[in-house]
């Protein structure tokens, strides 16, 4: 059993707590049925315009709910990337996110994470467009987050597919920018709209002057390249003010909201 099981009665249910311990073998043995049985759910974490405080988007983050407990993505996504199942999950999450947008006229733009394994599939761009179009929503309602490290193999092919999606009005975010190696060459060659600065830089933005200078230069560089900047993992007011003062456009993190279950996210939209 996960830790914290004894005192959960005093909390209200939240998918963020009570983690299920499960072996890698059990994950792989159960993944396909879990997808059929809708055990994967989406949480929505708001993205906030740092100048106006407005909610301008949300990132869909997947959780595996099994026997009333949660399996976090870090536990199963690396396995799914190794055995190829990740593409099914990514398309599933996109489909659910589009369904949400289609049924909630006040929904902001929703960001969906795509694995590097998914974007290497030939025809992945057509598949993405099919899913979005089946729901009849505007392409501009969907943003795709792709980590900078995803563009290692078959770079040219992936690049063409990404370019195709952008030409249809879907925005592309480079996720976890700065965390990998050769971030700058990726930035130079990748057709992207939004730069998401990795949480590691936000964490020591205040205490570490070198880290602070780097963020400042990254934001300025993004502005020169006509990209929007998003800071992920903002946890304190001091970090929020620091990034706002640097003219970073958008913030996301526990300081504003945790990733929220759909019903709580809807409540927030209605406020
Ligand atoms: P990511 O895309 O970089 O997502 C941000 C992660 O940071 C999320 O972790 C989020 O819950 C967490 N986070 C947000 N604000 C804060 C904060 O203020 N402090 C801290 N400490 N953490 C914060 P999560 O939900 O566990 O997801 C982990 C990773 O799993 C994601 O990183 C993403 O790479 C991957 N992932 C999640 N859903 C999907 C999916 O549907 N498909 C794929 N391919 N990957 C996914
Ligand atoms: Mg992301
Ligand atoms: Mg990220
Ligand atoms: Mg990350």
Short mmCIF file of C-alpha atoms and ligand atoms in Angstrom, two decimals:
data_model
loop_
_atom_site.label_atom_id
_atom_site.label_comp_id
_atom_site.label_asym_id
_atom_site.label_seq_id
_atom_site.Cartn_x
_atom_site.Cartn_y
_atom_site.Cartn_z
CA UNK A 1 0.00 0.00 0.00
CA UNK A 2 1.11 3.56 -0.66
CA UNK A 3 1.99 5.81 2.22
CA UNK A 4 -0.77 7.89 3.73
CA UNK A 5 -3.45 5.24 3.39
CA UNK A 6 -4.27 5.32 7.10
CA UNK A 7 -5.36 8.96 7.31
CA UNK A 8 -7.10 9.47 3.97
CA UNK A 9 -10.54 9.56 5.58
CA UNK A 10 -9.90 13.09 6.81
CA UNK A 11 -9.15 14.30 3.27
CA UNK A 12 -11.54 14.57 0.42
CA UNK A 13 -10.70 12.37 -2.54
CA UNK A 14 -8.12 13.80 -4.84
CA UNK A 15 -6.28 12.03 -7.65
CA UNK A 16 -3.09 13.71 -6.45
CA UNK A 17 -2.85 11.52 -3.35
CA UNK A 18 -2.64 7.87 -2.38
CA UNK A 19 -0.23 6.30 -4.83
CA UNK A 20 -0.61 2.68 -5.90
CA UNK A 21 2.48 0.52 -5.75
CA UNK A 22 2.62 -1.59 -8.89
CA UNK A 23 5.41 -3.55 -10.55
CA UNK A 24 6.62 -2.84 -14.07
CA UNK A 25 5.37 -6.26 -15.14
CA UNK A 26 1.87 -5.49 -13.86
CA UNK A 27 1.90 -2.13 -15.61
CA UNK A 28 2.68 -3.73 -18.96
CA UNK A 29 0.26 -6.63 -18.42
CA UNK A 30 -2.62 -4.26 -17.66
CA UNK A 31 -2.01 -1.25 -19.91
CA UNK A 32 -4.22 -2.15 -22.89
CA UNK A 33 -7.21 -3.17 -20.78
CA UNK A 34 -6.75 -0.08 -18.63
CA UNK A 35 -7.11 2.08 -21.74
CA UNK A 36 -10.32 0.24 -22.74
CA UNK A 37 -11.66 0.51 -19.18
CA UNK A 38 -10.95 4.26 -19.07
CA UNK A 39 -8.61 3.96 -16.10
CA UNK A 40 -6.53 6.83 -17.49
CA UNK A 41 -7.90 10.21 -16.48
CA UNK A 42 -6.89 13.76 -17.31
CA UNK A 43 -6.09 16.47 -14.79
CA UNK A 44 -5.98 20.08 -15.95
CA UNK A 45 -3.37 22.51 -14.65
CA UNK A 46 -4.16 26.17 -15.40
CA UNK A 47 -1.77 28.49 -17.21
CA UNK A 48 -1.92 32.10 -16.06
CA UNK A 49 -1.07 35.31 -17.94
CA UNK A 50 1.53 36.89 -15.64
CA UNK A 51 0.54 40.48 -16.49
CA UNK A 52 -3.23 40.17 -16.18
CA UNK A 53 -3.68 37.16 -13.87
CA UNK A 54 -6.10 35.72 -16.42
CA UNK A 55 -6.44 32.00 -17.01
CA UNK A 56 -5.22 31.59 -20.60
CA UNK A 57 -4.82 27.84 -20.96
CA UNK A 58 -4.39 24.53 -19.21
CA UNK A 59 -2.12 21.53 -19.55
CA UNK A 60 -3.73 18.08 -19.63
CA UNK A 61 -1.74 15.71 -17.39
CA UNK A 62 -2.56 12.03 -17.37
CA UNK A 63 -3.04 9.84 -14.29
CA UNK A 64 -3.71 6.11 -14.12
CA UNK A 65 -6.45 5.44 -11.57
CA UNK A 66 -6.52 1.84 -10.45
CA UNK A 67 -8.46 0.37 -7.52
CA UNK A 68 -9.16 3.89 -6.24
CA UNK A 69 -5.47 4.78 -6.17
CA UNK A 70 -3.22 6.74 -8.47
CA UNK A 71 -0.20 5.68 -10.51
CA UNK A 72 1.84 8.79 -11.46
CA UNK A 73 2.97 9.28 -15.08
CA UNK A 74 6.66 9.07 -14.22
CA UNK A 75 6.01 5.45 -13.24
CA UNK A 76 4.40 4.26 -16.50
CA UNK A 77 5.31 6.70 -19.29
CA UNK A 78 8.97 5.64 -19.57
CA UNK A 79 7.79 2.00 -19.84
CA UNK A 80 5.20 2.89 -22.49
CA UNK A 81 7.89 4.75 -24.41
CA UNK A 82 10.06 1.67 -24.42
CA UNK A 83 7.33 -0.74 -25.57
CA UNK A 84 5.61 1.65 -27.97
CA UNK A 85 2.27 1.83 -26.17
CA UNK A 86 2.74 5.55 -25.51
CA UNK A 87 1.23 6.57 -28.86
CA UNK A 88 -2.10 4.98 -27.95
CA UNK A 89 -2.10 6.87 -24.66
CA UNK A 90 -1.12 10.19 -26.27
CA UNK A 91 -3.92 9.93 -28.86
CA UNK A 92 -6.35 8.95 -26.10
CA UNK A 93 -5.41 12.00 -24.02
CA UNK A 94 -5.74 14.26 -27.07
CA UNK A 95 -9.18 12.77 -27.82
CA UNK A 96 -10.38 13.39 -24.24
CA UNK A 97 -8.98 16.92 -24.24
CA UNK A 98 -10.79 17.68 -27.52
CA UNK A 99 -14.03 16.24 -26.12
CA UNK A 100 -13.64 18.55 -23.14
CA UNK A 101 -13.17 21.59 -25.38
CA UNK A 102 -16.12 20.57 -27.56
CA UNK A 103 -18.46 20.36 -24.57
CA UNK A 104 -17.21 23.46 -22.71
CA UNK A 105 -17.55 26.62 -24.78
CA UNK A 106 -15.64 28.63 -22.14
CA UNK A 107 -12.66 26.24 -22.18
CA UNK A 108 -9.28 27.90 -22.79
CA UNK A 109 -6.63 26.46 -25.06
CA UNK A 110 -5.63 22.98 -23.85
CA UNK A 111 -2.04 21.72 -24.07
CA UNK A 112 -1.47 18.01 -24.64
CA UNK A 113 1.91 16.32 -24.11
CA UNK A 114 3.28 14.19 -26.93
CA UNK A 115 6.13 11.75 -26.47
CA UNK A 116 9.08 11.83 -28.84
CA UNK A 117 8.14 8.26 -29.68
CA UNK A 118 4.71 9.39 -30.88
CA UNK A 119 6.01 12.15 -33.11
CA UNK A 120 8.43 9.77 -34.81
CA UNK A 121 5.52 7.72 -36.22
CA UNK A 122 4.90 8.44 -39.87
CA UNK A 123 1.43 9.89 -40.30
CA UNK A 124 1.21 11.07 -36.70
CA UNK A 125 0.30 14.56 -37.93
CA UNK A 126 -2.68 13.24 -39.92
CA UNK A 127 -3.81 11.25 -36.92
CA UNK A 128 -3.67 14.35 -34.70
CA UNK A 129 -5.68 16.38 -37.22
CA UNK A 130 -8.26 13.59 -37.56
CA UNK A 131 -8.81 13.44 -33.82
CA UNK A 132 -9.19 17.21 -33.49
CA UNK A 133 -11.49 17.45 -36.52
CA UNK A 134 -13.73 14.62 -35.30
CA UNK A 135 -14.68 16.92 -32.43
CA UNK A 136 -15.29 19.90 -34.68
CA UNK A 137 -13.19 22.27 -32.58
CA UNK A 138 -10.90 25.05 -33.82
CA UNK A 139 -7.30 23.97 -34.31
CA UNK A 140 -6.22 27.02 -32.30
CA UNK A 141 -7.84 25.45 -29.22
CA UNK A 142 -5.08 22.83 -29.04
CA UNK A 143 -1.41 23.20 -28.18
CA UNK A 144 1.04 20.29 -28.35
CA UNK A 145 3.87 20.11 -25.80
CA UNK A 146 6.94 18.29 -27.04
CA UNK A 147 10.09 18.02 -24.92
CA UNK A 148 13.23 19.39 -26.46
CA UNK A 149 14.92 16.00 -26.12
CA UNK A 150 12.27 14.41 -28.38
CA UNK A 151 13.99 15.52 -31.55
CA UNK A 152 16.97 13.23 -31.54
CA UNK A 153 16.15 10.62 -34.17
CA UNK A 154 14.55 11.18 -37.54
CA UNK A 155 14.79 14.87 -36.94
CA UNK A 156 13.94 15.95 -40.49
CA UNK A 157 10.85 13.77 -40.74
CA UNK A 158 9.47 14.85 -37.38
CA UNK A 159 10.15 18.44 -38.28
CA UNK A 160 8.04 18.22 -41.44
CA UNK A 161 5.10 16.72 -39.54
CA UNK A 162 5.34 19.40 -36.86
CA UNK A 163 5.46 22.07 -39.53
CA UNK A 164 2.33 20.60 -41.13
CA UNK A 165 0.43 20.82 -37.83
CA UNK A 166 1.54 24.42 -37.29
CA UNK A 167 0.39 25.37 -40.78
CA UNK A 168 -3.08 24.12 -39.75
CA UNK A 169 -3.20 26.46 -36.73
CA UNK A 170 -2.13 24.14 -33.93
CA UNK A 171 0.54 25.68 -31.69
CA UNK A 172 3.67 23.82 -30.61
CA UNK A 173 5.37 24.28 -27.25
CA UNK A 174 8.91 23.15 -26.58
CA UNK A 175 8.60 21.57 -23.12
CA UNK A 176 11.30 21.45 -20.44
CA UNK A 177 13.50 23.90 -22.33
CA UNK A 178 17.05 24.01 -21.00
CA UNK A 179 16.92 20.64 -19.26
CA UNK A 180 18.52 18.61 -22.02
CA UNK A 181 21.75 18.87 -23.92
CA UNK A 182 21.97 21.00 -27.08
CA UNK A 183 18.89 23.05 -26.17
CA UNK A 184 20.06 25.95 -28.30
CA UNK A 185 20.54 23.98 -31.50
CA UNK A 186 17.08 22.46 -31.04
CA UNK A 187 15.70 25.95 -30.61
CA UNK A 188 17.46 27.14 -33.74
CA UNK A 189 16.03 24.36 -35.90
CA UNK A 190 12.61 23.68 -34.43
CA UNK A 191 9.49 25.40 -35.73
CA UNK A 192 7.83 26.29 -32.42
CA UNK A 193 5.49 28.92 -31.01
CA UNK A 194 5.97 28.65 -27.27
CA UNK A 195 9.01 28.06 -25.08
CA UNK A 196 8.34 26.36 -21.74
CA UNK A 197 11.27 27.00 -19.43
CA UNK A 198 12.12 23.92 -17.40
CA UNK A 199 11.10 23.90 -13.75
CA UNK A 200 14.73 23.38 -12.67
CA UNK A 201 15.50 26.98 -13.69
CA UNK A 202 12.45 28.36 -11.89
CA UNK A 203 13.30 26.55 -8.65
CA UNK A 204 16.54 28.50 -8.13
CA UNK A 205 15.59 31.65 -10.03
CA UNK A 206 15.67 33.66 -6.78
CA UNK A 207 18.48 32.13 -4.73
CA UNK A 208 20.93 31.62 -7.56
CA UNK A 209 21.89 34.81 -9.48
CA UNK A 210 23.40 32.81 -12.35
CA UNK A 211 20.15 30.90 -12.77
CA UNK A 212 18.26 34.18 -12.70
CA UNK A 213 20.44 35.68 -15.44
CA UNK A 214 19.94 32.63 -17.61
CA UNK A 215 16.15 32.86 -17.37
CA UNK A 216 16.33 36.53 -18.22
CA UNK A 217 18.33 35.83 -21.36
CA UNK A 218 16.08 32.91 -22.35
CA UNK A 219 13.01 35.16 -22.14
CA UNK A 220 14.71 37.86 -24.21
CA UNK A 221 15.88 35.32 -26.77
CA UNK A 222 12.34 33.93 -27.09
CA UNK A 223 10.99 37.45 -27.61
CA UNK A 224 13.48 38.04 -30.42
CA UNK A 225 12.35 34.77 -32.02
CA UNK A 226 8.67 35.76 -31.69
CA UNK A 227 7.94 32.98 -29.25
CA UNK A 228 5.73 33.14 -26.21
CA UNK A 229 7.38 32.16 -22.91
CA UNK A 230 5.86 29.93 -20.24
CA UNK A 231 7.48 29.26 -16.86
CA UNK A 232 6.56 25.86 -15.42
CA UNK A 233 6.71 24.94 -11.74
CA UNK A 234 6.15 28.37 -10.16
CA UNK A 235 5.70 27.64 -6.45
CA UNK A 236 6.13 30.98 -4.69
CA UNK A 237 5.02 34.57 -4.97
CA UNK A 238 8.68 35.64 -5.19
CA UNK A 239 9.19 33.42 -8.25
CA UNK A 240 5.99 34.74 -9.81
CA UNK A 241 7.11 38.36 -9.33
CA UNK A 242 10.59 37.63 -10.61
CA UNK A 243 9.25 36.10 -13.83
CA UNK A 244 6.63 38.80 -14.28
CA UNK A 245 9.36 41.46 -13.97
CA UNK A 246 11.36 39.69 -16.67
CA UNK A 247 8.31 39.89 -18.97
CA UNK A 248 7.79 36.14 -19.09
CA UNK A 249 4.29 35.83 -20.60
CA UNK A 250 2.66 32.90 -18.84
CA UNK A 251 3.12 30.95 -15.58
CA UNK A 252 2.06 27.53 -14.41
CA UNK A 253 2.64 25.88 -11.05
CA UNK A 254 1.46 25.04 -7.57
CA UNK A 255 1.55 28.75 -6.63
CA UNK A 256 -1.50 29.21 -8.90
CA UNK A 257 -3.07 25.75 -9.02
CA UNK A 258 -2.25 22.08 -8.71
CA UNK A 259 -3.32 19.89 -11.62
CA UNK A 260 -7.11 19.72 -11.08
CA UNK A 261 -9.70 17.00 -11.67
CA UNK A 262 -12.11 17.96 -14.46
CA UNK A 263 -14.98 18.96 -12.12
CA UNK A 264 -12.74 21.32 -10.12
CA UNK A 265 -11.32 22.79 -13.31
CA UNK A 266 -14.87 23.47 -14.56
CA UNK A 267 -15.68 25.17 -11.25
CA UNK A 268 -12.64 27.41 -11.73
CA UNK A 269 -13.73 28.28 -15.28
CA UNK A 270 -17.18 29.26 -14.01
CA UNK A 271 -15.82 31.61 -11.35
P1 LIG B 1 5.64 18.00 -17.91
O1 LIG B 1 4.92 17.98 -19.20
O2 LIG B 1 6.87 18.84 -17.84
O3 LIG B 1 4.56 18.46 -16.85
C1 LIG B 1 4.84 19.25 -15.72
C2 LIG B 1 4.94 18.40 -14.48
O4 LIG B 1 5.26 19.25 -13.37
C3 LIG B 1 3.64 17.72 -14.09
O5 LIG B 1 4.00 16.49 -13.46
C4 LIG B 1 3.04 18.67 -13.07
O6 LIG B 1 2.13 18.06 -12.19
C5 LIG B 1 4.28 19.12 -12.36
N1 LIG B 1 4.14 20.44 -11.74
C6 LIG B 1 3.34 21.47 -12.10
N2 LIG B 1 3.50 22.53 -11.31
C7 LIG B 1 4.44 22.19 -10.40
C8 LIG B 1 5.05 22.88 -9.29
O7 LIG B 1 4.77 24.04 -8.99
N3 LIG B 1 5.98 22.19 -8.58
C9 LIG B 1 6.33 20.90 -8.89
N4 LIG B 1 7.23 20.29 -8.11
N5 LIG B 1 5.77 20.22 -9.92
C10 LIG B 1 4.85 20.87 -10.67
P2 LIG B 1 3.21 15.15 -13.78
O8 LIG B 1 1.75 15.46 -13.94
O9 LIG B 1 3.62 14.15 -12.75
O10 LIG B 1 3.77 14.73 -15.17
C11 LIG B 1 5.11 14.37 -15.33
C12 LIG B 1 5.48 14.26 -16.78
O11 LIG B 1 4.78 13.18 -17.38
C13 LIG B 1 5.09 15.49 -17.61
O12 LIG B 1 6.04 16.51 -17.44
C14 LIG B 1 5.07 14.89 -18.99
O13 LIG B 1 6.38 14.84 -19.51
C15 LIG B 1 4.60 13.49 -18.73
N6 LIG B 1 3.16 13.38 -19.11
C16 LIG B 1 2.05 13.68 -18.40
N7 LIG B 1 0.94 13.41 -19.12
C17 LIG B 1 1.36 12.94 -20.33
C18 LIG B 1 0.69 12.47 -21.53
O14 LIG B 1 -0.55 12.48 -21.67
N8 LIG B 1 1.49 12.03 -22.55
C19 LIG B 1 2.86 12.04 -22.45
N9 LIG B 1 3.57 11.61 -23.49
N10 LIG B 1 3.51 12.49 -21.36
C20 LIG B 1 2.77 12.92 -20.31
MG1 LIG B 2 4.23 19.32 -20.47
MG1 LIG B 3 7.28 20.64 -18.70
MG1 LIG B 4 8.84 18.66 -16.97
#
